Tab-separated table of C-alpha atoms in Angstrom:
chain	number	residue	atom	x	y	z
A	1	UNK	CA	14.961	11.826	-5.286
A	2	UNK	CA	16.304	15.144	-5.279
A	3	UNK	CA	15.727	17.048	-1.841
A	4	UNK	CA	17.567	18.976	0.527
A	5	UNK	CA	16.920	16.508	3.137
A	6	UNK	CA	19.095	15.415	6.028
A	7	UNK	CA	20.837	12.265	5.337
A	8	UNK	CA	19.734	10.989	8.831
A	9	UNK	CA	16.119	10.793	7.687
A	10	UNK	CA	15.188	12.457	4.503
A	11	UNK	CA	11.614	11.328	4.364
A	12	UNK	CA	11.073	13.023	7.844
A	13	UNK	CA	12.577	16.411	6.351
A	14	UNK	CA	9.956	15.948	3.722
A	15	UNK	CA	7.275	15.581	6.359
A	16	UNK	CA	8.196	18.949	7.716
A	17	UNK	CA	7.642	20.718	4.424
A	18	UNK	CA	4.755	23.486	4.316
A	19	UNK	CA	1.521	22.257	3.717
A	20	UNK	CA	2.634	18.621	4.360
A	21	UNK	CA	1.708	18.259	8.035
A	22	UNK	CA	-2.086	19.650	7.023
A	23	UNK	CA	-2.295	16.703	4.421
A	24	UNK	CA	-0.988	14.172	6.672
A	25	UNK	CA	-3.588	15.433	9.431
A	26	UNK	CA	-6.418	15.506	7.057
A	27	UNK	CA	-5.700	12.089	5.846
A	28	UNK	CA	-5.273	10.624	9.260
A	29	UNK	CA	-8.900	12.154	10.244
A	30	UNK	CA	-10.346	10.768	7.061
A	31	UNK	CA	-9.037	7.306	7.783
A	32	UNK	CA	-10.023	7.323	11.263
A	33	UNK	CA	-13.703	8.182	10.445
A	34	UNK	CA	-14.338	5.456	7.909
A	35	UNK	CA	-12.589	2.857	10.327
A	36	UNK	CA	-15.123	4.170	13.015
A	37	UNK	CA	-17.980	3.279	10.702
A	38	UNK	CA	-20.516	0.749	12.342
A	39	UNK	CA	-20.405	-1.492	9.198
A	40	UNK	CA	-16.681	-2.032	9.592
A	41	UNK	CA	-17.194	-3.803	13.040
A	42	UNK	CA	-19.159	-6.529	11.420
A	43	UNK	CA	-18.416	-6.696	7.683
A	44	UNK	CA	-14.820	-5.089	7.258
A	45	UNK	CA	-13.813	-8.157	5.161
A	46	UNK	CA	-16.441	-7.199	2.475
A	47	UNK	CA	-15.024	-3.502	2.499
A	48	UNK	CA	-11.455	-4.784	2.106
A	49	UNK	CA	-12.675	-7.053	-0.853
A	50	UNK	CA	-14.444	-4.045	-2.666
A	51	UNK	CA	-11.850	-1.658	-2.091
A	52	UNK	CA	-9.428	-4.015	-3.765
A	53	UNK	CA	-11.450	-4.362	-6.734
A	54	UNK	CA	-12.094	-0.620	-6.868
A	55	UNK	CA	-8.531	0.372	-6.506
A	56	UNK	CA	-7.335	-2.396	-9.047
A	57	UNK	CA	-9.836	-0.758	-11.578
A	58	UNK	CA	-8.767	2.656	-11.023
A	59	UNK	CA	-4.989	1.723	-11.324
A	60	UNK	CA	-5.776	0.076	-14.726
A	61	UNK	CA	-7.782	3.208	-15.653
A	62	UNK	CA	-4.458	5.289	-15.043
A	63	UNK	CA	-2.451	3.076	-17.335
A	64	UNK	CA	-4.897	3.288	-20.123
A	65	UNK	CA	-7.495	0.491	-19.592
A	66	UNK	CA	-10.430	2.474	-18.246
A	67	UNK	CA	-13.260	-0.168	-17.850
A	68	UNK	CA	-16.424	0.260	-15.909
A	69	UNK	CA	-16.432	-1.507	-12.489
A	70	UNK	CA	-18.983	-3.797	-13.487
A	71	UNK	CA	-17.135	-4.996	-16.386
A	72	UNK	CA	-14.163	-5.804	-14.210
A	73	UNK	CA	-16.428	-7.420	-11.828
A	74	UNK	CA	-17.900	-9.746	-14.591
A	75	UNK	CA	-15.011	-10.633	-16.416
A	76	UNK	CA	-13.107	-13.840	-15.993
A	77	UNK	CA	-10.639	-13.592	-18.831
A	78	UNK	CA	-8.228	-11.088	-18.574
A	79	UNK	CA	-5.973	-12.503	-21.613
A	80	UNK	CA	-6.110	-11.443	-25.071
A	81	UNK	CA	-6.065	-7.566	-25.946
A	82	UNK	CA	-3.844	-5.346	-24.066
A	83	UNK	CA	-6.338	-3.351	-22.013
A	84	UNK	CA	-7.536	-6.671	-20.551
A	85	UNK	CA	-4.196	-7.735	-19.848
A	86	UNK	CA	-3.784	-4.326	-17.917
A	87	UNK	CA	-6.879	-5.003	-15.908
A	88	UNK	CA	-5.680	-8.607	-15.013
A	89	UNK	CA	-2.267	-7.231	-13.990
A	90	UNK	CA	-4.030	-4.691	-11.722
A	91	UNK	CA	-6.223	-7.162	-9.999
A	92	UNK	CA	-3.193	-9.766	-9.806
A	93	UNK	CA	-1.195	-6.949	-8.129
A	94	UNK	CA	-3.620	-5.834	-5.612
A	95	UNK	CA	-4.444	-9.294	-4.627
A	96	UNK	CA	-0.615	-9.985	-3.868
A	97	UNK	CA	0.241	-6.837	-2.175
A	98	UNK	CA	-1.278	-8.140	1.232
A	99	UNK	CA	0.912	-11.526	0.747
A	100	UNK	CA	4.178	-9.305	0.749
A	101	UNK	CA	3.907	-6.807	3.720
A	102	UNK	CA	6.263	-8.890	5.914
A	103	UNK	CA	8.972	-8.969	3.225
A	104	UNK	CA	8.748	-5.483	1.977
A	105	UNK	CA	10.766	-3.943	5.049
A	106	UNK	CA	13.572	-6.589	4.962
A	107	UNK	CA	13.806	-6.773	1.170
A	108	UNK	CA	11.817	-4.239	-0.755
A	109	UNK	CA	13.848	-4.951	-4.155
A	110	UNK	CA	12.606	-8.656	-3.856
A	111	UNK	CA	9.174	-7.477	-3.345
A	112	UNK	CA	9.488	-5.440	-6.603
A	113	UNK	CA	10.683	-8.188	-8.562
A	114	UNK	CA	7.818	-10.264	-7.521
A	115	UNK	CA	5.342	-7.565	-8.348
A	116	UNK	CA	6.652	-7.606	-11.864
A	117	UNK	CA	6.629	-11.286	-12.308
A	118	UNK	CA	2.905	-11.204	-10.885
A	119	UNK	CA	1.902	-8.177	-13.306
A	120	UNK	CA	3.493	-10.253	-16.109
A	121	UNK	CA	1.391	-12.968	-15.975
A	122	UNK	CA	1.693	-15.252	-18.837
A	123	UNK	CA	5.026	-13.583	-20.177
A	124	UNK	CA	6.936	-14.854	-16.913
A	125	UNK	CA	9.179	-16.767	-19.148
A	126	UNK	CA	10.438	-13.413	-20.669
A	127	UNK	CA	14.061	-12.908	-19.534
A	128	UNK	CA	13.160	-9.247	-18.931
A	129	UNK	CA	10.553	-10.103	-16.267
A	130	UNK	CA	11.228	-9.860	-12.684
A	131	UNK	CA	14.368	-7.816	-12.851
A	132	UNK	CA	15.383	-4.103	-13.548
A	133	UNK	CA	16.025	-2.799	-17.026
A	134	UNK	CA	19.337	-3.366	-18.524
A	135	UNK	CA	21.348	-1.032	-20.617
A	136	UNK	CA	19.256	-0.343	-24.001
A	137	UNK	CA	15.912	-1.795	-22.700
A	138	UNK	CA	13.097	0.596	-22.756
A	139	UNK	CA	10.210	0.846	-20.692
A	140	UNK	CA	6.454	0.830	-21.448
A	141	UNK	CA	4.621	3.100	-19.597
A	142	UNK	CA	1.693	4.966	-21.183
A	143	UNK	CA	0.956	7.765	-18.835
A	144	UNK	CA	4.658	9.163	-18.190
A	145	UNK	CA	6.402	10.640	-20.806
A	146	UNK	CA	9.265	12.144	-18.921
A	147	UNK	CA	12.860	11.003	-20.082
A	148	UNK	CA	13.945	7.577	-19.121
A	149	UNK	CA	16.802	7.225	-16.512
A	150	UNK	CA	19.274	4.637	-17.687
A	151	UNK	CA	20.010	1.359	-16.333
A	152	UNK	CA	22.956	2.441	-13.893
A	153	UNK	CA	21.025	5.382	-12.521
A	154	UNK	CA	18.012	2.960	-12.061
A	155	UNK	CA	20.247	0.561	-10.106
A	156	UNK	CA	21.554	3.201	-7.749
A	157	UNK	CA	18.381	4.942	-7.115
A	158	UNK	CA	16.719	1.844	-6.275
A	159	UNK	CA	19.454	0.825	-3.850
A	160	UNK	CA	19.058	4.159	-2.334
A	161	UNK	CA	15.131	3.777	-2.016
A	162	UNK	CA	15.493	0.101	-0.472
A	163	UNK	CA	18.156	1.520	2.012
A	164	UNK	CA	15.552	4.342	3.075
A	165	UNK	CA	12.748	1.394	3.378
A	166	UNK	CA	15.034	-0.917	5.459
A	167	UNK	CA	16.373	1.705	7.890
A	168	UNK	CA	12.879	3.119	8.509
A	169	UNK	CA	11.687	6.735	8.856
A	170	UNK	CA	9.936	8.763	11.364
A	171	UNK	CA	7.999	10.267	8.394
A	172	UNK	CA	4.249	9.889	8.201
A	173	UNK	CA	3.022	7.019	6.309
A	174	UNK	CA	1.657	9.436	3.652
A	175	UNK	CA	4.985	10.819	3.125
A	176	UNK	CA	6.580	7.613	2.736
A	177	UNK	CA	4.090	6.027	0.394
A	178	UNK	CA	4.156	9.245	-1.713
A	179	UNK	CA	7.957	8.992	-2.088
A	180	UNK	CA	8.006	5.333	-2.868
A	181	UNK	CA	5.100	5.839	-5.428
A	182	UNK	CA	6.929	8.762	-7.038
A	183	UNK	CA	10.400	7.361	-7.236
A	184	UNK	CA	9.270	4.158	-8.933
A	185	UNK	CA	7.389	6.163	-11.328
A	186	UNK	CA	10.612	8.309	-12.021
A	187	UNK	CA	12.902	5.469	-12.492
A	188	UNK	CA	10.330	3.122	-14.483
A	189	UNK	CA	12.813	0.096	-13.567
A	190	UNK	CA	10.895	-2.724	-15.339
A	191	UNK	CA	10.322	-2.865	-19.099
A	192	UNK	CA	6.516	-2.937	-18.381
A	193	UNK	CA	3.822	-2.334	-15.754
A	194	UNK	CA	5.915	0.462	-14.134
A	195	UNK	CA	2.598	2.554	-13.072
A	196	UNK	CA	0.683	-0.339	-11.910
A	197	UNK	CA	3.707	-1.397	-9.646
A	198	UNK	CA	4.247	2.079	-8.221
A	199	UNK	CA	0.929	2.296	-7.199
A	200	UNK	CA	0.826	-1.145	-5.638
A	201	UNK	CA	3.897	-0.207	-3.573
A	202	UNK	CA	2.126	2.713	-2.483
A	203	UNK	CA	-0.830	0.595	-1.151
A	204	UNK	CA	1.841	-1.899	0.661
A	205	UNK	CA	3.400	1.171	2.320
A	206	UNK	CA	-0.046	2.697	3.483
A	207	UNK	CA	-1.170	-0.791	4.650
A	208	UNK	CA	2.240	-1.871	6.252
A	209	UNK	CA	2.650	1.425	8.222
A	210	UNK	CA	-0.640	0.822	10.114
A	211	UNK	CA	-2.285	3.949	8.479
A	212	UNK	CA	-4.691	1.352	6.457
A	213	UNK	CA	-4.207	-1.909	8.150
A	214	UNK	CA	-7.340	-3.375	6.581
A	215	UNK	CA	-6.709	-2.047	2.992
A	216	UNK	CA	-9.981	-0.125	2.835
A	217	UNK	CA	-8.789	3.319	1.747
A	218	UNK	CA	-7.679	2.790	-2.047
A	219	UNK	CA	-5.442	5.712	-2.992
A	220	UNK	CA	-5.655	4.367	-6.884
A	221	UNK	CA	-9.265	5.465	-6.821
A	222	UNK	CA	-8.200	8.898	-5.613
A	223	UNK	CA	-5.602	9.106	-8.364
A	224	UNK	CA	-7.976	8.149	-10.970
A	225	UNK	CA	-10.913	10.330	-9.920
A	226	UNK	CA	-8.465	13.344	-9.902
A	227	UNK	CA	-7.681	12.510	-13.532
A	228	UNK	CA	-4.592	11.586	-15.482
A	229	UNK	CA	-3.670	15.181	-16.332
A	230	UNK	CA	-3.713	15.987	-12.703
A	231	UNK	CA	-1.772	13.029	-11.670
A	232	UNK	CA	0.779	13.642	-14.360
A	233	UNK	CA	0.972	17.298	-13.420
A	234	UNK	CA	1.542	16.423	-9.786
A	235	UNK	CA	4.163	14.064	-10.608
A	236	UNK	CA	6.116	16.723	-12.365
A	237	UNK	CA	6.222	18.395	-8.909
A	238	UNK	CA	8.124	14.990	-7.656
A	239	UNK	CA	10.525	15.155	-10.591
A	240	UNK	CA	11.396	18.846	-9.858
A	241	UNK	CA	12.763	17.962	-6.456
A	242	UNK	CA	11.790	21.352	-5.037
A	243	UNK	CA	10.047	21.774	-1.777
A	244	UNK	CA	7.157	23.128	-3.540
A	245	UNK	CA	6.920	20.666	-5.776
A	246	UNK	CA	7.615	17.567	-3.622
A	247	UNK	CA	4.714	19.025	-1.191
A	248	UNK	CA	2.254	19.423	-4.135
A	249	UNK	CA	2.814	15.764	-5.003
A	250	UNK	CA	2.648	14.564	-1.486
A	251	UNK	CA	-0.525	16.629	-1.268
A	252	UNK	CA	-1.990	15.110	-4.515
A	253	UNK	CA	-1.275	11.372	-2.994
A	254	UNK	CA	-3.054	12.464	0.410
A	255	UNK	CA	-6.048	13.806	-1.499
A	256	UNK	CA	-5.984	10.439	-3.268
A	257	UNK	CA	-6.203	8.614	-0.133
A	258	UNK	CA	-8.959	10.691	1.090
A	259	UNK	CA	-11.157	10.072	-2.149
A	260	UNK	CA	-10.350	6.371	-1.545
A	261	UNK	CA	-11.706	6.483	1.761
A	262	UNK	CA	-14.830	8.562	0.519
A	263	UNK	CA	-15.188	5.633	-2.017
A	264	UNK	CA	-15.267	2.907	0.846
A	265	UNK	CA	-17.453	5.068	2.984
A	266	UNK	CA	-20.155	5.198	0.251
A	267	UNK	CA	-19.868	1.335	0.182
A	268	UNK	CA	-20.318	1.123	4.013
A	269	UNK	CA	-23.421	3.063	3.577
A	270	UNK	CA	-24.483	1.123	0.718
A	271	UNK	CA	-24.161	-2.037	2.860
A	272	UNK	CA	-26.014	-0.594	5.897
A	273	UNK	CA	-28.796	0.392	3.706
A	274	UNK	CA	-28.749	-3.281	2.535
A	275	UNK	CA	-28.218	-2.077	-1.033
A	276	UNK	CA	-25.102	-3.932	-1.604
């Protein structure tokens, strides 16, 4: 992260950037609307399950495995070809996210290591799995092509990110989630699955913060709907470290949450009509 934030609470400083407050307010209103839907009172578990499936499908699409939702729903074997493994990793990560909420605020680096183990699946016996990259190791991330930080920089910035999470912040959940997401994309700390892990970490922050406690607002859907080019362009704003660039990235993440809300609202409406 490169900002002019106060060391006391840099995330809260980001929340004060021009335009960010509007994004935060818009997201909160959208989330409140879907939580107030009448279907949520009776069938919230179904909405949560569907949001998890759609979020995983969308995250996999951003990592190069753009499968139709019904194909993801139908398949049971996600071994074999690289795209299938990517989809399988996304599904496993989404399922695991809810199990790690209580650990995240105390030990975020432990959670990130666990996420990499989960994403790797059958490759868990690989010595590079479940730990940050070592000197000389590369990261395989098909969407992000920016220069890769070296192992020493990764270690230092991961420690800084962990300290921010553990110390807590007065910043809105959207800001915290966007920074965690952006920093993990920038670092690509593991040899594989970094985009999937970054988006899962964003999900964990949104759920654990209380903004989306039932996990029904899949930001991954919104990131995918806005397109890979828009995602990469917004991420360049994060990398710039400028107030304008950071605000643009946070706004992009906010719009992604709103589009995730729209997706789940449509699911609610379908259930209400008896069509799903």
